[in-house]
XYZ file of C-alpha atoms in Angstrom:
366
model
C -0.249 -52.466 -12.196
C -0.334 -49.506 -14.575
C 2.771 -47.408 -13.970
C 1.378 -43.949 -14.593
C 2.078 -42.057 -11.382
C 2.502 -38.551 -10.028
C 5.408 -38.267 -7.617
C 4.969 -35.630 -4.923
C 8.296 -34.500 -3.495
C 7.423 -33.368 0.020
C 11.031 -32.417 0.706
C 10.831 -29.867 -2.113
C 7.522 -28.546 -0.781
C 9.155 -28.017 2.604
C 12.114 -26.280 0.956
C 9.704 -23.969 -0.855
C 7.987 -23.055 2.424
C 11.343 -22.180 3.963
C 12.336 -20.124 0.920
C 9.049 -18.228 1.029
C 9.377 -17.575 4.754
C 12.829 -16.114 4.187
C 11.472 -13.930 1.368
C 8.576 -12.433 3.343
C 10.521 -11.932 6.552
C 9.898 -12.897 10.174
C 7.127 -10.368 10.833
C 4.714 -11.682 8.185
C 2.662 -14.815 8.766
C 2.404 -17.489 6.068
C -0.897 -19.030 5.001
C -0.385 -22.124 2.817
C -3.246 -22.591 0.364
C -4.214 -26.260 0.015
C -7.602 -25.956 -1.690
C -8.699 -28.280 -4.491
C -6.732 -31.273 -3.226
C -3.682 -29.068 -2.704
C -3.654 -28.095 -6.373
C -3.723 -31.772 -7.291
C -0.854 -32.739 -4.995
C -2.865 -34.417 -2.207
C -4.739 -32.451 0.444
C -3.823 -34.317 3.623
C -0.203 -35.098 2.765
C 0.595 -31.529 1.741
C -1.203 -30.107 4.782
C 0.746 -32.440 7.065
C 4.014 -31.235 5.541
C 2.898 -27.612 5.932
C 1.992 -28.234 9.567
C 5.390 -29.809 10.201
C 6.960 -26.646 8.756
C 4.866 -24.627 11.217
C 2.913 -22.526 8.746
C 0.629 -20.083 10.517
C -2.577 -20.850 8.624
C -3.972 -23.143 5.963
C -6.584 -22.091 3.404
C -9.224 -24.284 1.787
C -12.058 -23.395 -0.574
C -14.920 -25.335 1.009
C -15.819 -26.612 4.460
C -15.530 -30.258 3.415
C -11.817 -29.818 2.714
C -11.270 -28.359 6.167
C -13.213 -31.178 7.819
C -11.026 -33.765 6.066
C -7.954 -32.031 7.467
C -9.319 -31.885 11.002
C -10.230 -35.570 10.829
C -6.659 -36.274 9.699
C -5.303 -34.583 12.814
C -4.373 -31.203 11.342
C -4.708 -28.590 14.081
C -3.293 -25.515 12.306
C -5.854 -22.691 11.921
C -7.789 -23.211 8.681
C -9.586 -20.461 6.754
C -12.463 -21.439 4.450
C -12.218 -18.946 1.596
C -15.812 -19.205 0.367
C -18.845 -17.763 2.071
C -20.845 -20.765 3.258
C -24.438 -21.919 3.433
C -26.069 -22.381 6.832
C -25.451 -26.142 6.772
C -21.798 -25.796 5.763
C -21.314 -23.054 8.352
C -22.469 -25.398 11.110
C -20.026 -28.047 9.887
C -17.194 -25.511 9.785
C -17.872 -24.211 13.293
C -18.162 -27.737 14.667
C -14.653 -28.520 13.372
C -13.112 -25.229 14.424
C -12.622 -23.744 10.970
C -12.334 -19.995 10.452
C -15.153 -18.639 8.298
C -15.165 -16.066 5.520
C -18.078 -13.640 5.864
C -19.189 -10.776 3.653
C -22.985 -10.602 4.088
C -25.392 -10.283 6.999
C -26.591 -13.816 6.227
C -23.066 -15.161 6.698
C -22.805 -13.493 10.097
C -26.244 -14.708 11.147
C -25.402 -18.245 10.010
C -22.194 -18.114 12.019
C -24.120 -16.962 15.096
C -26.718 -19.715 14.756
C -24.021 -22.356 14.263
C -22.074 -21.051 17.234
C -25.107 -21.330 19.514
C -25.974 -24.794 18.226
C -22.423 -26.138 18.527
C -21.703 -24.412 21.813
C -18.439 -22.913 20.608
C -17.353 -19.545 19.196
C -17.104 -18.886 15.470
C -13.996 -17.065 14.250
C -14.481 -15.097 11.036
C -12.500 -13.091 8.495
C -14.254 -10.336 6.551
C -13.800 -10.536 2.769
C -13.484 -7.136 1.076
C -14.045 -6.759 -2.668
C -11.606 -4.121 -3.903
C -12.007 -4.783 -7.613
C -12.093 -8.510 -8.351
C -15.918 -8.398 -8.373
C -16.200 -12.018 -7.317
C -17.203 -12.109 -3.635
C -16.814 -9.687 -0.771
C -18.079 -6.419 0.654
C -17.872 -3.975 -2.248
C -19.200 -0.759 -0.715
C -17.389 0.459 2.369
C -20.701 1.818 3.652
C -21.701 -1.799 4.338
C -18.829 -2.325 6.751
C -20.291 -0.391 9.731
C -23.558 -2.302 9.302
C -21.737 -5.631 9.549
C -19.692 -4.402 12.505
C -22.869 -3.322 14.297
C -24.352 -6.762 13.691
C -21.201 -8.479 14.947
C -21.304 -6.344 18.089
C -24.620 -7.976 19.010
C -23.168 -11.464 18.565
C -20.113 -11.900 20.815
C -19.875 -15.598 19.929
C -18.921 -14.530 16.386
C -15.383 -13.207 16.676
C -13.953 -11.007 13.927
C -10.319 -12.081 13.660
C -9.224 -10.826 10.258
C -10.003 -9.112 6.962
C -8.712 -9.718 3.472
C -8.981 -8.984 -0.220
C -7.696 -10.554 -3.432
C -5.880 -8.882 -6.317
C -7.086 -9.464 -9.873
C -3.908 -8.528 -11.771
C -1.016 -8.966 -9.347
C 1.008 -10.906 -11.924
C 0.694 -8.200 -14.608
C 3.635 -6.036 -15.610
C 1.294 -3.055 -15.314
C 0.584 -2.751 -11.599
C -2.057 -0.041 -11.973
C -4.958 -2.324 -11.083
C -3.152 -3.667 -8.026
C -2.300 -0.141 -6.904
C -5.962 0.860 -7.198
C -7.146 -2.209 -5.277
C -4.556 -1.635 -2.583
C -5.732 1.958 -2.144
C -9.331 0.751 -1.763
C -8.233 -1.860 0.764
C -6.499 0.789 2.880
C -9.659 2.908 2.898
C -11.840 -0.048 3.868
C -9.659 -1.327 6.689
C -9.652 2.153 8.252
C -13.223 1.335 9.289
C -12.254 -1.901 11.029
C -11.060 -2.514 14.584
C -7.323 -2.464 15.142
C -5.363 -5.658 15.667
C -7.033 -7.781 12.999
C -5.087 -10.245 10.891
C -4.914 -8.501 7.497
C -4.007 -10.291 4.283
C -4.130 -9.273 0.640
C -1.149 -10.675 -1.254
C -1.248 -14.141 -2.796
C 1.733 -15.740 -4.579
C 2.414 -12.926 -7.067
C 2.006 -9.966 -4.744
C 3.699 -11.762 -1.860
C 6.823 -12.165 -3.985
C 7.015 -8.797 -5.740
C 5.023 -6.331 -3.622
C 6.188 -6.045 0.009
C 3.593 -3.296 0.485
C 0.820 -5.896 0.110
C 2.035 -8.314 2.775
C 0.317 -6.759 5.827
C 0.004 -9.322 8.661
C 0.001 -12.402 6.447
C 0.312 -13.637 2.852
C -1.708 -16.407 1.201
C 0.594 -18.545 -0.923
C -0.627 -21.364 -3.127
C 0.906 -22.008 -6.539
C 4.341 -20.637 -5.611
C 4.720 -23.245 -2.860
C 4.126 -25.938 -5.489
C 7.040 -24.536 -7.474
C 5.311 -22.306 -10.009
C 5.646 -18.646 -9.020
C 3.457 -16.587 -11.382
C 6.068 -13.798 -11.543
C 9.812 -13.623 -12.073
C 11.586 -14.004 -8.754
C 14.997 -14.734 -7.304
C 13.379 -16.869 -4.614
C 14.388 -20.479 -5.186
C 11.124 -22.375 -5.697
C 11.099 -25.786 -7.378
C 8.257 -27.900 -8.814
C 6.921 -30.350 -6.239
C 5.195 -32.742 -8.659
C 6.653 -34.959 -11.351
C 4.532 -37.159 -13.609
C 5.665 -40.247 -15.428
C 4.339 -43.248 -17.286
C 5.680 -46.330 -19.046
C 6.026 -47.607 -22.582
C 3.577 -50.437 -23.267
C 4.228 -51.044 -26.992
C 6.908 -50.323 -29.590
C 6.562 -50.517 -33.375
C 8.075 -49.307 -36.641
C 6.044 -47.224 -39.087
C 6.720 -46.507 -42.757
C 6.427 -43.327 -44.823
C 2.739 -42.689 -45.461
C 1.572 -44.396 -42.269
C -0.660 -42.250 -40.061
C -0.929 -42.306 -36.280
C -4.009 -42.209 -34.020
C -7.536 -40.851 -34.405
C -8.184 -38.552 -37.324
C -4.844 -39.406 -38.946
C -3.580 -35.998 -37.832
C 0.044 -37.089 -38.232
C 1.452 -38.901 -41.259
C 5.034 -40.168 -41.315
C 7.326 -38.698 -43.966
C 10.098 -41.190 -43.166
C 10.529 -44.450 -41.265
C 9.990 -43.911 -37.558
C 10.038 -45.876 -34.349
C 6.909 -45.272 -32.287
C 6.205 -46.025 -28.634
C 2.754 -46.205 -27.091
C 2.540 -44.766 -23.568
C 0.089 -45.795 -20.847
C -1.366 -42.314 -20.438
C -4.087 -40.280 -22.111
C -6.606 -37.546 -21.596
C -8.459 -39.809 -19.157
C -5.447 -39.263 -16.906
C -5.431 -35.522 -17.519
C -2.891 -35.443 -20.357
C -4.904 -32.996 -22.370
C -6.021 -33.869 -25.907
C -5.271 -30.358 -27.114
C -1.565 -31.087 -26.538
C -1.691 -33.539 -29.464
C 1.179 -33.088 -31.954
C 2.485 -30.143 -29.903
C 4.412 -31.478 -26.911
C 7.181 -33.918 -26.106
C 7.938 -36.382 -23.329
C 11.349 -37.293 -21.945
C 12.767 -40.764 -22.574
C 16.416 -41.511 -21.823
C 16.902 -37.800 -21.219
C 15.774 -36.896 -24.737
C 12.683 -35.089 -25.993
C 10.360 -37.403 -27.889
C 7.496 -35.641 -29.733
C 3.898 -36.753 -29.306
C 2.604 -38.182 -32.585
C -1.036 -37.830 -33.541
C -4.058 -37.351 -31.342
C -3.754 -38.142 -27.638
C -6.240 -40.933 -26.868
C -8.232 -41.446 -23.679
C -5.836 -44.064 -22.316
C -2.771 -44.055 -24.579
C -0.423 -41.625 -26.296
C 2.037 -42.314 -29.106
C 5.484 -40.714 -29.260
C 8.420 -40.712 -31.673
C 11.353 -42.630 -30.156
C 13.425 -42.825 -33.351
C 16.300 -40.887 -31.762
C 15.744 -41.869 -28.130
C 18.309 -44.650 -27.937
C 17.600 -48.053 -26.365
C 13.901 -48.308 -25.489
C 11.816 -51.299 -24.510
C 8.414 -52.112 -23.075
C 8.418 -50.895 -19.494
C 10.825 -48.022 -20.134
C 9.998 -44.803 -18.304
C 8.622 -41.673 -19.975
C 8.490 -38.353 -18.130
C 5.510 -36.081 -18.831
C 6.348 -33.454 -16.202
C 9.713 -33.447 -14.509
C 13.412 -33.841 -15.163
C 15.311 -36.590 -16.971
C 19.030 -35.975 -17.311
C 19.647 -32.427 -18.495
C 16.138 -31.984 -19.885
C 13.069 -30.807 -17.989
C 9.392 -30.411 -18.850
C 7.342 -28.265 -16.495
C 3.629 -27.757 -16.018
C 4.289 -24.183 -17.147
C 5.576 -25.445 -20.502
C 2.468 -27.567 -21.047
C 0.276 -24.675 -19.917
C 1.822 -22.291 -22.426
C 1.195 -24.757 -25.244
C -2.380 -25.339 -24.076
C -3.034 -21.588 -23.652
C -3.833 -22.013 -19.967
C -2.034 -21.771 -16.610
C 0.080 -24.184 -14.601
C -2.674 -24.425 -11.967
C -5.042 -26.048 -14.467
C -2.408 -28.466 -15.786
C -1.651 -29.711 -12.266
C -5.314 -29.915 -11.268
C -6.170 -31.796 -14.464
C -4.113 -34.842 -13.483
C -6.990 -37.170 -12.744
C -7.756 -39.246 -9.682
C -6.893 -42.472 -11.493
C -3.247 -41.365 -11.451
C -1.878 -42.510 -8.065
C 0.100 -39.956 -6.071
C 3.203 -41.298 -4.357
C 4.976 -39.289 -1.664
C 8.711 -38.882 -1.262
C 11.030 -37.302 1.300
C 14.476 -37.357 -0.255
C 16.235 -35.270 2.360
């Protein structure tokens, strides 16, 4: 069996939840964001760990993710962050998911689904304060939606929220402006709603954005987007194995396009991982892996299924030896953030790019 695996350390995820709870204080609820297969970590397993840690809410992007969780026995409240079609709304109501609404059509769909399913539909109102993605943009629309909701008692308005576009920027001007708009918009809403605005960045550095609840995704996986004293550790490590070892001579090139040519004798290992596994091709000749606790540079172009690395100075290496792509080996560590910086992207994308052919294994090393 190919030994390219992603290890998910559920004990670390739980520690991160506890650290975040301590940071936000006892009066603020915690919503754990598990959308997109829990940022590549495994939807059901991460949600189960979050439920065991008694998070107040889970967040998913689409109804199908919420249905999977309900079918797996997750009974924590679940917010679907996208506005849904009529068909998806019915599915969400049937499984007791909380809906995001920001148009009359969303409210009407929720009402129709509620009548059909014979159960109430809980909704949160999405307010667009400057992201210009989804949400009610003009506060004049809010009374119209409230009037419509008043005619549909089966559709229960439980919360309202917004999302900040630049919360991780050093310049907080945009966040300040969005926060001011949010305050003006929520003045028009009934009292007692669950209000949430801050995601990972704002939750950590802006107490004034926490309101009733914070939505935390990437920080719980160990990658806070801002500098923080809160102890948050990466949950995922990624490793593979050496499947071939050879010597090359000066003048020999490595991999497609001959993008690397040896200037001295080198020992080269071929790893059982490539861009088909999510180890991005644009990392070619730019990153290292860890073998025997030492950094071994990638040589040449990363292939679909294999990658070559320089093990000249790595010490004893043989077929079957372990290579760490993300994680710690001895005193050295490679993070998704490091790979993201080299690839000119963000840690979210690096984690989500690890493909489905890489098995996830789950560990509780308490």
